[in-house]
Coordinates of C-alpha atoms in Angstrom, one line a residue:
Chain O
M1 CA 0.0 0.0 0.0
K2 CA 0.9 3.6 -0.4
I3 CA 1.4 5.9 2.5
I4 CA 0.8 9.7 2.3
V5 CA 2.7 11.8 4.8
A6 CA 1.8 15.4 5.3
V7 CA 4.7 17.8 6.1
K8 CA 4.6 21.4 7.0
R9 CA 7.2 24.1 6.7
V10 CA 7.3 26.1 10.0
V11 CA 9.5 28.4 11.9
D12 CA 12.2 26.3 13.4
F13 CA 11.4 25.1 16.9
N14 CA 14.4 26.8 18.5
V15 CA 13.5 30.3 17.2
K16 CA 11.9 32.6 19.7
V17 CA 9.3 34.3 17.5
R18 CA 8.7 38.0 17.6
V19 CA 5.2 39.5 17.3
K20 CA 5.1 42.3 14.6
S21 CA 4.6 45.7 16.2
D22 CA 1.5 46.4 14.1
G23 CA -0.3 43.4 15.5
T24 CA -0.8 41.6 12.1
G25 CA 1.2 38.5 13.0
V26 CA 4.6 37.2 13.9
E27 CA 7.8 38.0 12.0
T28 CA 8.6 35.2 9.6
A29 CA 10.9 37.0 7.2
N30 CA 14.5 36.0 7.5
V31 CA 13.7 33.5 10.2
K32 CA 15.0 29.9 10.0
M33 CA 12.4 27.5 8.8
S34 CA 12.3 23.7 9.1
M35 CA 10.0 20.7 8.9
N36 CA 7.5 20.6 11.7
P37 CA 9.1 18.2 14.3
F38 CA 6.0 16.0 14.5
D39 CA 6.0 15.6 10.7
E40 CA 9.6 14.3 10.8
I41 CA 8.3 11.6 13.1
A42 CA 5.5 10.9 10.6
V43 CA 8.0 10.6 7.7
E44 CA 10.2 8.3 9.8
E45 CA 7.3 6.0 10.7
A46 CA 6.2 5.8 7.1
L47 CA 9.8 4.8 6.1
R48 CA 9.9 2.2 8.8
L49 CA 6.7 0.7 7.5
R50 CA 8.1 0.6 4.0
E51 CA 11.3 -1.0 5.2
A52 CA 9.2 -3.6 7.0
G53 CA 7.5 -4.4 3.8
V54 CA 4.1 -3.1 4.9
A55 CA 4.2 -0.1 2.5
T56 CA 5.3 0.0 -1.1
E57 CA 5.5 3.8 -1.6
V58 CA 5.8 6.9 0.7
I59 CA 4.5 10.2 -0.8
A60 CA 5.4 13.4 1.0
V61 CA 2.8 16.2 0.6
S62 CA 3.1 19.8 1.6
I63 CA 0.7 22.7 1.1
G64 CA 2.2 26.2 1.0
P65 CA 4.5 28.6 -0.9
A66 CA 7.2 27.5 -3.4
Q67 CA 9.7 27.3 -0.5
A68 CA 7.8 24.4 0.9
Q69 CA 9.6 22.4 -1.8
E70 CA 12.6 22.4 0.5
T71 CA 10.5 20.6 3.2
I72 CA 9.4 18.0 0.7
R73 CA 13.0 17.5 -0.5
T74 CA 14.0 17.0 3.2
A75 CA 11.4 14.2 3.4
I76 CA 12.6 12.7 0.2
A77 CA 16.2 12.9 1.4
M78 CA 15.1 11.0 4.5
G79 CA 13.7 8.3 2.2
A80 CA 10.3 9.3 0.8
D81 CA 9.8 8.1 -2.8
R82 CA 8.3 11.3 -4.2
G83 CA 6.6 14.5 -3.3
I84 CA 3.6 16.6 -4.1
L85 CA 3.6 20.4 -3.5
V86 CA 0.2 22.0 -3.5
R87 CA 1.2 25.6 -4.0
T88 CA -0.4 28.6 -2.6
D89 CA 0.9 31.9 -1.2
N90 CA -2.1 32.4 1.0
A91 CA -2.4 31.2 4.6
V92 CA -4.3 27.9 4.6
E93 CA -6.4 26.9 7.6
P94 CA -6.5 23.2 8.8
L95 CA -10.0 22.7 7.3
A96 CA -8.7 23.7 3.8
V97 CA -5.5 21.6 4.3
A98 CA -7.7 18.6 5.2
K99 CA -9.8 19.2 2.0
V100 CA -6.7 19.3 -0.1
L101 CA -5.4 16.1 1.4
S102 CA -8.8 14.4 0.9
A103 CA -8.6 15.3 -2.8
L104 CA -5.1 13.8 -2.9
V105 CA -6.3 10.7 -1.1
A106 CA -9.0 10.3 -3.8
E107 CA -6.3 10.4 -6.5
E108 CA -3.6 8.3 -4.8
Q109 CA -5.7 5.8 -2.9
P110 CA -3.2 5.4 0.0
G111 CA -3.8 2.8 2.7
L112 CA -2.6 5.1 5.4
V113 CA -2.1 8.8 5.9
I114 CA 0.3 9.8 8.7
L115 CA 0.5 13.4 10.0
G116 CA 2.0 15.1 13.0
K117 CA -0.3 15.7 15.9
Q118 CA 0.1 19.4 15.6
A119 CA 2.1 22.1 13.9
I120 CA 4.2 24.1 16.2
D121 CA 3.3 27.4 14.6
D122 CA -0.5 27.5 14.8
D123 CA -0.7 24.8 17.4
A124 CA -4.1 23.8 16.1
G125 CA -3.9 20.0 16.1
Q126 CA -6.8 19.6 13.7
V127 CA -5.8 18.4 10.2
G128 CA -5.6 14.7 10.8
Q129 CA -8.9 14.5 12.6
M130 CA -10.6 16.7 9.9
L131 CA -9.2 14.6 7.1
S132 CA -10.5 11.4 8.7
A133 CA -14.0 12.9 8.8
L134 CA -13.9 14.1 5.2
V135 CA -12.8 10.7 3.8
G136 CA -14.9 8.7 6.3
W137 CA -11.9 6.8 7.8
P138 CA -11.0 6.1 11.4
V139 CA -8.5 8.2 13.1
A140 CA -5.9 7.3 15.8
T141 CA -4.4 10.5 17.3
F142 CA -1.2 10.9 19.4
A143 CA 0.3 7.6 18.3
S144 CA 3.3 6.4 20.3
K145 CA 3.3 2.9 18.7
L146 CA 1.9 1.7 15.4
V147 CA 1.6 -1.9 14.3
V148 CA 0.1 -2.6 10.8
A149 CA -1.1 -6.1 9.9
D150 CA -4.0 -7.8 8.1
G151 CA -5.7 -4.6 7.0
R152 CA -5.8 -3.2 10.5
A153 CA -3.6 -0.9 12.5
E154 CA -3.0 -1.4 16.2
V155 CA -2.2 2.0 17.6
T156 CA -1.0 2.9 21.1
R157 CA -2.1 6.5 21.9
E158 CA -0.8 8.9 24.5
V159 CA -3.9 10.0 26.4
D160 CA -4.2 12.1 29.6
G161 CA -4.0 9.4 32.1
G162 CA -1.5 7.1 30.4
L163 CA -1.7 5.0 27.2
Q164 CA -4.6 3.7 25.3
T165 CA -4.5 1.0 22.6
V166 CA -7.1 1.1 19.8
E167 CA -7.4 -1.0 16.6
V168 CA -8.5 0.8 13.5
K169 CA -9.6 -0.6 10.1
L170 CA -7.4 0.5 7.2
P171 CA -7.4 2.8 5.4
A172 CA -6.9 5.1 8.3
V173 CA -5.4 8.4 9.5
V174 CA -2.8 8.3 12.2
T175 CA -1.3 11.4 13.9
T176 CA 2.1 11.1 15.6
D177 CA 3.2 12.0 19.1
L178 CA 6.7 12.7 20.2
R179 CA 7.5 9.2 21.4
L180 CA 6.6 7.3 18.3
N181 CA 10.2 7.2 17.0
Q182 CA 13.5 9.0 16.6
P183 CA 13.6 10.5 13.1
R184 CA 16.7 9.7 11.0
Y185 CA 19.0 12.4 9.6
A186 CA 19.2 12.8 5.9
T187 CA 22.7 11.9 4.7
L188 CA 24.6 14.1 2.3
P189 CA 24.4 11.5 -0.6
N190 CA 20.7 11.2 0.0
I191 CA 20.2 14.9 0.0
M192 CA 21.9 15.0 -3.4
K193 CA 19.9 12.1 -4.7
A194 CA 16.7 13.7 -3.4
K195 CA 17.1 16.5 -6.0
S196 CA 16.4 14.2 -8.8
K197 CA 13.4 12.5 -7.4
R198 CA 9.9 13.3 -8.7
L199 CA 8.2 16.3 -7.1
D200 CA 4.9 17.4 -8.6
D201 CA 4.2 21.1 -8.2
R202 CA 0.5 21.8 -8.4
P203 CA -1.4 25.1 -7.9
L204 CA -4.0 24.8 -5.2
A205 CA -6.7 26.0 -7.7
D206 CA -6.2 22.8 -9.7
L207 CA -7.5 20.6 -6.9
G208 CA -10.9 22.3 -6.9
V209 CA -10.8 23.0 -3.1
D210 CA -12.4 26.1 -1.6
A211 CA -9.6 27.3 0.6
A212 CA -11.3 30.5 1.8
S213 CA -10.5 31.4 5.4
R214 CA -13.3 30.9 7.9
L215 CA -11.5 32.6 10.7
T216 CA -10.3 36.2 10.6
V217 CA -7.3 37.1 12.7
L218 CA -8.2 40.4 14.3
K219 CA -4.9 40.9 16.0
T220 CA -1.8 39.1 17.2
E221 CA -0.2 40.3 20.4
E222 CA 2.6 39.5 22.8
P223 CA 1.4 37.5 25.7
P224 CA 1.3 39.4 29.0
R225 CA 4.8 39.8 30.3
R226 CA 5.7 38.5 33.8
K227 CA 7.3 41.1 35.9
G228 CA 10.9 40.4 36.7
G229 CA 11.5 38.2 39.7
I230 CA 14.2 38.1 42.3
K231 CA 16.9 35.7 43.2
V232 CA 16.9 34.5 46.8
G233 CA 20.1 33.5 48.7
S234 CA 18.9 30.4 50.5
V235 CA 16.1 27.9 51.0
A236 CA 15.1 29.6 54.2
E237 CA 14.6 32.9 52.4
L238 CA 12.7 31.1 49.6
V239 CA 10.2 29.6 52.1
E240 CA 9.8 32.9 53.8
K241 CA 9.1 34.8 50.6
L242 CA 6.7 32.2 49.4
R243 CA 4.8 32.4 52.7
D244 CA 4.9 36.1 53.4
E245 CA 5.2 37.9 50.0
A246 CA 3.6 35.4 47.6
G247 CA 1.1 33.9 50.1
V248 CA 1.2 30.5 48.4
L249 CA 2.3 28.4 51.3
Chain R
M1 CA -26.9 31.5 21.7
T2 CA -27.2 27.9 22.9
V3 CA -24.0 26.0 23.6
L4 CA -23.5 22.2 23.7
L5 CA -20.6 21.1 25.9
L6 CA -19.2 17.6 25.6
A7 CA -18.6 16.2 29.1
E8 CA -15.7 14.0 29.9
H9 CA -16.1 11.5 32.7
D10 CA -15.0 8.1 34.0
T11 CA -18.7 6.9 34.4
A12 CA -18.4 7.9 38.1
A13 CA -17.5 11.6 38.0
I14 CA -17.2 14.5 35.6
A15 CA -13.7 15.5 34.8
D16 CA -12.4 18.7 36.3
A17 CA -11.5 19.9 32.8
T18 CA -15.2 19.8 31.8
L19 CA -16.2 21.8 34.9
R20 CA -13.7 24.5 33.8
A21 CA -14.8 24.3 30.2
L22 CA -18.3 25.0 31.4
A23 CA -17.2 28.5 32.6
A24 CA -16.0 29.2 29.0
A25 CA -19.2 27.8 27.5
R26 CA -21.3 30.1 29.7
Q27 CA -19.3 33.1 28.4
I28 CA -20.0 32.0 24.8
G29 CA -23.8 31.6 25.1
S30 CA -26.6 32.3 27.5
E31 CA -27.9 28.7 27.6
V32 CA -25.5 25.7 28.1
H33 CA -26.5 22.1 27.5
V34 CA -24.2 19.3 28.5
L35 CA -23.8 16.0 26.5
V36 CA -22.9 13.0 28.6
A37 CA -22.0 10.0 26.4
G38 CA -21.1 6.6 27.7
S39 CA -22.6 3.4 29.0
G40 CA -24.0 3.4 32.5
A41 CA -23.3 7.1 32.8
G42 CA -26.7 8.0 34.4
A43 CA -25.0 9.1 37.6
V44 CA -22.7 11.4 35.7
A45 CA -25.7 13.0 33.9
D46 CA -27.4 13.6 37.2
A47 CA -24.3 15.2 38.5
A48 CA -24.1 17.4 35.3
A49 CA -27.7 18.4 35.9
R50 CA -26.7 19.9 39.3
L51 CA -23.9 22.0 37.9
D52 CA -24.4 25.7 38.1
G53 CA -25.4 27.2 34.8
V54 CA -26.4 24.0 33.0
A55 CA -29.9 24.3 31.4
R56 CA -30.2 20.8 30.0
V57 CA -28.3 17.5 30.1
L58 CA -28.4 15.1 27.1
L59 CA -27.6 11.6 28.0
A60 CA -26.5 9.2 25.2
D61 CA -26.3 5.9 27.1
S62 CA -24.8 3.3 24.8
E63 CA -21.8 1.0 24.7
N64 CA -20.8 2.8 21.4
Y65 CA -19.5 5.7 23.5
D66 CA -17.7 3.6 26.2
Q67 CA -14.2 4.9 25.6
M68 CA -15.2 8.1 23.9
L69 CA -13.6 7.0 20.6
A70 CA -13.5 9.8 18.1
E71 CA -15.6 8.2 15.4
P72 CA -18.8 7.4 17.2
V73 CA -18.7 10.5 19.5
A74 CA -18.0 12.9 16.7
A75 CA -20.9 11.3 14.7
L76 CA -23.2 11.8 17.8
L77 CA -22.2 15.4 18.3
A78 CA -22.6 16.2 14.6
S79 CA -26.1 14.6 14.7
L80 CA -27.1 16.9 17.6
A81 CA -25.5 20.0 16.1
D82 CA -28.8 21.4 14.7
G83 CA -30.1 24.0 17.1
Y84 CA -26.8 24.8 18.6
D85 CA -24.7 27.9 17.9
A86 CA -21.6 26.5 19.4
I87 CA -20.2 23.0 20.4
V88 CA -17.3 23.0 22.8
A89 CA -15.1 20.6 24.8
A90 CA -12.1 20.9 27.0
S91 CA -8.7 20.6 25.3
T92 CA -8.0 17.2 26.6
A93 CA -6.9 14.1 24.7
V94 CA -10.5 13.3 24.1
G95 CA -11.6 16.8 23.2
K96 CA -8.6 17.2 20.8
S97 CA -9.4 14.0 19.0
V98 CA -13.2 14.3 18.7
M99 CA -13.8 18.0 18.1
P100 CA -11.9 18.6 14.8
R101 CA -13.7 15.6 13.4
V102 CA -17.0 17.2 14.4
A103 CA -15.9 20.5 12.8
A104 CA -15.1 18.8 9.5
L105 CA -18.4 16.9 9.5
L106 CA -20.2 20.2 9.9
D107 CA -17.8 21.9 7.4
V108 CA -16.6 24.5 9.9
M109 CA -13.2 25.5 11.2
Q110 CA -12.4 24.7 14.8
V111 CA -11.0 27.3 17.2
S112 CA -8.4 25.3 19.2
D113 CA -7.3 26.0 22.8
V114 CA -9.4 29.1 23.6
V115 CA -7.9 31.0 26.5
A116 CA -10.4 33.9 26.5
V117 CA -13.9 34.5 25.1
D118 CA -14.2 38.0 23.7
G119 CA -17.6 37.5 22.2
P120 CA -19.9 34.7 20.9
K121 CA -17.7 34.3 17.8
T122 CA -14.5 36.0 18.9
F123 CA -11.8 34.2 20.9
K124 CA -8.2 34.5 22.0
R125 CA -5.9 31.6 21.5
P126 CA -2.1 31.1 21.9
I127 CA 0.1 30.3 18.9
Y128 CA 3.8 29.5 18.6
A129 CA 4.1 27.8 21.9
G130 CA 2.3 30.6 23.6
N131 CA 4.7 33.3 22.4
A132 CA 1.9 35.1 20.7
I133 CA -1.8 35.5 21.4
Q134 CA -4.1 35.6 18.5
T135 CA -7.6 37.1 18.5
V136 CA -9.8 35.4 15.9
T137 CA -13.4 35.8 14.8
S138 CA -15.3 33.1 13.0
S139 CA -17.6 33.5 10.1
D140 CA -18.9 29.9 10.4
A141 CA -22.6 29.3 11.3
T142 CA -21.6 26.9 14.1
I143 CA -18.7 27.5 16.4
V144 CA -16.6 24.4 17.2
A145 CA -14.0 25.1 19.9
T146 CA -11.8 23.4 22.4
I147 CA -11.1 25.2 25.7
R148 CA -7.7 25.4 27.3
T149 CA -9.0 24.9 30.8
A150 CA -6.1 26.2 32.9
G151 CA -7.4 29.8 32.8
F152 CA -11.0 29.1 33.7
Q153 CA -12.5 28.4 37.1
A154 CA -14.3 25.1 37.7
A155 CA -18.1 25.5 37.9
G156 CA -19.8 24.6 41.2
E157 CA -23.1 23.1 42.0
G158 CA -26.5 24.9 42.3
G159 CA -28.3 23.9 39.1
S160 CA -31.3 21.7 38.5
A161 CA -31.4 20.9 34.9
V162 CA -33.5 18.2 33.3
V163 CA -31.8 15.0 31.9
E164 CA -33.1 14.0 28.5
A165 CA -32.1 10.8 26.7
V166 CA -30.6 11.1 23.2
S167 CA -29.2 8.7 20.7
G168 CA -26.8 9.0 17.8
P169 CA -26.4 7.2 14.5
E170 CA -25.3 3.6 14.7
P171 CA -21.5 3.9 14.1
A172 CA -19.7 2.1 11.3
A173 CA -17.2 -0.3 12.8
L174 CA -14.1 1.7 12.1
S175 CA -12.3 1.5 15.3
E176 CA -12.2 -0.7 18.4
F177 CA -10.9 -0.1 21.9
V178 CA -8.3 -2.6 23.0
E179 CA -7.0 -1.6 26.4
N180 CA -5.9 1.2 28.6
F181 CA -2.6 1.5 30.6
T182 CA -3.4 4.0 33.2
V183 CA -0.8 5.6 35.4
T184 CA -2.4 5.5 38.8
S185 CA -1.6 8.1 41.3
D186 CA -3.2 9.4 44.5
R187 CA -1.7 12.8 43.9
P188 CA -3.8 15.7 42.7
E189 CA -4.3 15.7 38.9
L190 CA -1.6 17.7 37.2
T191 CA -3.8 20.0 35.2
S192 CA -5.9 21.0 38.2
A193 CA -3.4 20.9 41.0
R194 CA -2.9 24.1 43.1
V195 CA 0.8 23.3 43.4
V196 CA 3.0 21.6 40.9
V197 CA 6.6 20.4 41.5
S198 CA 8.5 19.6 38.2
G199 CA 11.8 18.0 37.6
G200 CA 14.1 18.2 34.6
R201 CA 17.1 16.5 33.1
A202 CA 19.4 17.6 35.9
L203 CA 17.8 15.1 38.3
G204 CA 19.9 12.5 36.4
S205 CA 18.0 9.4 37.1
A206 CA 14.5 8.0 37.8
E207 CA 15.7 7.1 41.2
A208 CA 16.7 10.7 42.0
F209 CA 13.5 12.0 40.5
E210 CA 11.5 9.8 42.8
R211 CA 13.7 10.4 45.9
L212 CA 13.9 14.2 45.6
L213 CA 10.5 15.2 44.1
T214 CA 8.1 12.8 45.8
P215 CA 8.7 14.0 49.4
L216 CA 8.6 17.6 48.3
A217 CA 5.3 17.0 46.5
D218 CA 4.0 15.3 49.5
A219 CA 4.9 18.2 51.8
L220 CA 3.1 20.6 49.5
G221 CA 0.2 18.4 48.5
A222 CA 1.4 18.9 44.9
A223 CA 1.2 17.2 41.6
I224 CA 4.5 16.1 40.0
G225 CA 5.4 17.3 36.5
A226 CA 8.4 16.9 34.3
S227 CA 10.2 18.5 31.4
R228 CA 10.4 16.6 28.1
A229 CA 14.1 15.9 28.7
A230 CA 13.2 14.1 32.0
V231 CA 10.5 12.1 30.3
D232 CA 12.7 11.2 27.3
A233 CA 15.4 10.0 29.6
G234 CA 12.8 7.8 31.4
Y235 CA 12.9 9.6 34.7
A236 CA 9.2 10.2 34.7
P237 CA 6.2 8.9 32.8
N238 CA 4.9 10.7 29.7
T239 CA 1.7 11.7 31.5
C240 CA 3.9 14.0 33.6
Q241 CA 5.1 16.1 30.7
V242 CA 4.4 19.8 31.0
G243 CA 4.8 21.9 27.9
Q244 CA 3.6 22.8 24.4
T245 CA 2.9 19.2 23.5
G246 CA 2.3 17.9 27.0
K247 CA 0.0 19.3 29.7
I248 CA -0.7 23.0 30.1
V249 CA -0.9 23.9 33.8
A250 CA -1.6 27.2 35.6
P251 CA -1.2 26.4 39.3
D252 CA -0.8 28.9 42.2
L253 CA 2.7 27.7 42.7
Y254 CA 5.0 26.0 40.1
I255 CA 8.4 24.8 41.3
A256 CA 10.8 24.0 38.4
A257 CA 13.8 22.0 39.7
G258 CA 16.7 21.4 37.4
I259 CA 14.7 22.6 34.4
S260 CA 16.5 25.0 32.0
G261 CA 13.3 26.6 30.6
A262 CA 13.1 25.8 26.9
I263 CA 10.4 27.6 25.0
Q264 CA 8.4 24.4 24.7
H265 CA 8.4 23.8 28.4
L266 CA 7.6 27.4 29.3
A267 CA 4.5 27.1 27.0
G268 CA 3.0 24.7 29.5
M269 CA 3.5 26.6 32.7
K270 CA 4.1 30.3 32.2
D271 CA 0.6 31.2 33.4
A272 CA 1.3 29.9 36.9
K273 CA 0.7 32.5 39.5
V274 CA 4.1 32.1 41.2
I275 CA 7.0 30.4 39.6
V276 CA 10.0 29.2 41.6
A277 CA 13.2 28.0 39.8
I278 CA 15.9 26.0 41.4
N279 CA 18.9 25.5 39.2
S280 CA 22.6 25.4 39.5
D281 CA 23.0 27.4 36.3
A282 CA 22.5 31.1 37.1
D283 CA 22.1 31.8 33.3
A284 CA 19.3 29.2 32.8
P285 CA 16.4 30.9 30.8
I286 CA 14.0 29.8 33.5
F287 CA 15.3 32.5 35.8
Q288 CA 14.0 35.2 33.4
L289 CA 10.5 34.0 34.1
A290 CA 10.7 32.9 37.7
D291 CA 9.3 35.1 40.5
F292 CA 11.8 33.5 42.9
G293 CA 15.0 32.0 41.7
L294 CA 17.5 30.0 43.8
V295 CA 20.8 29.3 42.2
A296 CA 21.7 26.1 44.0
D297 CA 22.5 22.4 43.6
I298 CA 19.1 20.7 43.5
F299 CA 20.5 17.6 45.2
T300 CA 21.0 19.7 48.4
A301 CA 18.3 22.4 47.9
L302 CA 15.4 20.1 47.4
P303 CA 15.9 18.0 50.5
E304 CA 16.4 21.2 52.4
L305 CA 13.2 22.7 51.0
T306 CA 11.3 19.5 51.9
A307 CA 12.6 19.6 55.4
A308 CA 11.8 23.3 55.9
L309 CA 8.2 22.7 54.7
E310 CA 7.8 19.6 56.8
A311 CA 9.1 21.5 59.9
R312 CA 6.5 24.2 59.2
A313 CA 3.7 21.7 59.0
R314 CA 4.5 20.2 62.4

């Protein structure tokens, strides 16, 4: 079976983002961008399934501007077989991304779609679940273990009180949690080879998806700043401050 | 505006997260209905009916909803959506799995992790690990939202709503529950604890984590949290992780022991009322956020702090 992996180009997780002074968003010009960390985990898991003989082809898909090609090339350098860029310069909300993916699912007929559990820029955590609804498949979110056999996937999920194992019928949508695997690095020879692999570049308009925004961002602001604290010299002083000044003991 | 709130429960009691999400639901609309789905959840429905501000309780009593799997619960919510202006749930593992599926079934966008309600269709939510707060307004006919509960007060009792039985569509057999591995603890729940004591990589071992943090947490009646580094190293279970992708907490007192203060960890605790950092590295970023910082070796400072608190209690 084929596996589609959705990858997103986001501001690198180590960058401390700055809110624009006019309140229209955060500064993304001249900021280091990378593949969303959860998506690296998704790519890794798809590759492992191919290496185990469960999958035959891994297709990396991204939706965004032309630069998102780099993110797809990274996935290919990790080992994905080919890529699809659905190109748009506009911001795309999770619902529209899910619709684009469902159009690609209809074309490619994968047995599994693996996505990260959330993107670290909008922190929405919606696309996988939305896609599952649109295509009428089961969804297993926050996967920390995935076993595929006999047309079913047994997925161990990270839930609030511990772990939960569910079994879903394939085709299915799975979203990855941090502990699913340790993503591999792309080696230099593979990065070079990735440049010659197939990457379809398709304008969003070609997929017939209405990607109009449903949410309007009125403003983006800095979170309230904490006032500077003090350093104490000893445990005794700390206890005293917590009791008398802060009143939390 | 009528709001439908999905209740989370263990068939015995309603989750604290739902009690807090109720406060947000009441700010969105004047009338709040609560959906209790599960088998043998009658007692939960009765408890929901007594909550202050609940106008009606819908009880979907069926084995289909036993473990609140996304497929049947989303189908149930979507089938009840007519007549509601908003459908909300707490941003828990269940809420986060079910609600986007509901939103897509209704062809609307979801507003994730609402931290403030500015109007019936206008909300504040954090982005970029809480480093920016976005105010968004929705043009959709039905609002679907998850509530980040740390900032809302839990609702109390004082209501007397009617309980009404409802049923949803018979689900297609897409998924099956296999088993749960629950980490049992008699400590307060991390997300609702008044005090949280968290450990990081500097603890060095699971044994030290247990030996140093457990007595301190006992002395304070606190929940125990951990940084991602501590969880990855196996010092603490995953359920303890505080941060952007773990649990979001806002206790009265948060003690960060041996935690450097990476952006992703701060995202989960920077709304605590009072933050204490104990770290041997005076330049650790956590000190920029902490109300009270102590530059000290945690291996001596934590037992000393525990002893001081125990002495006070006596």
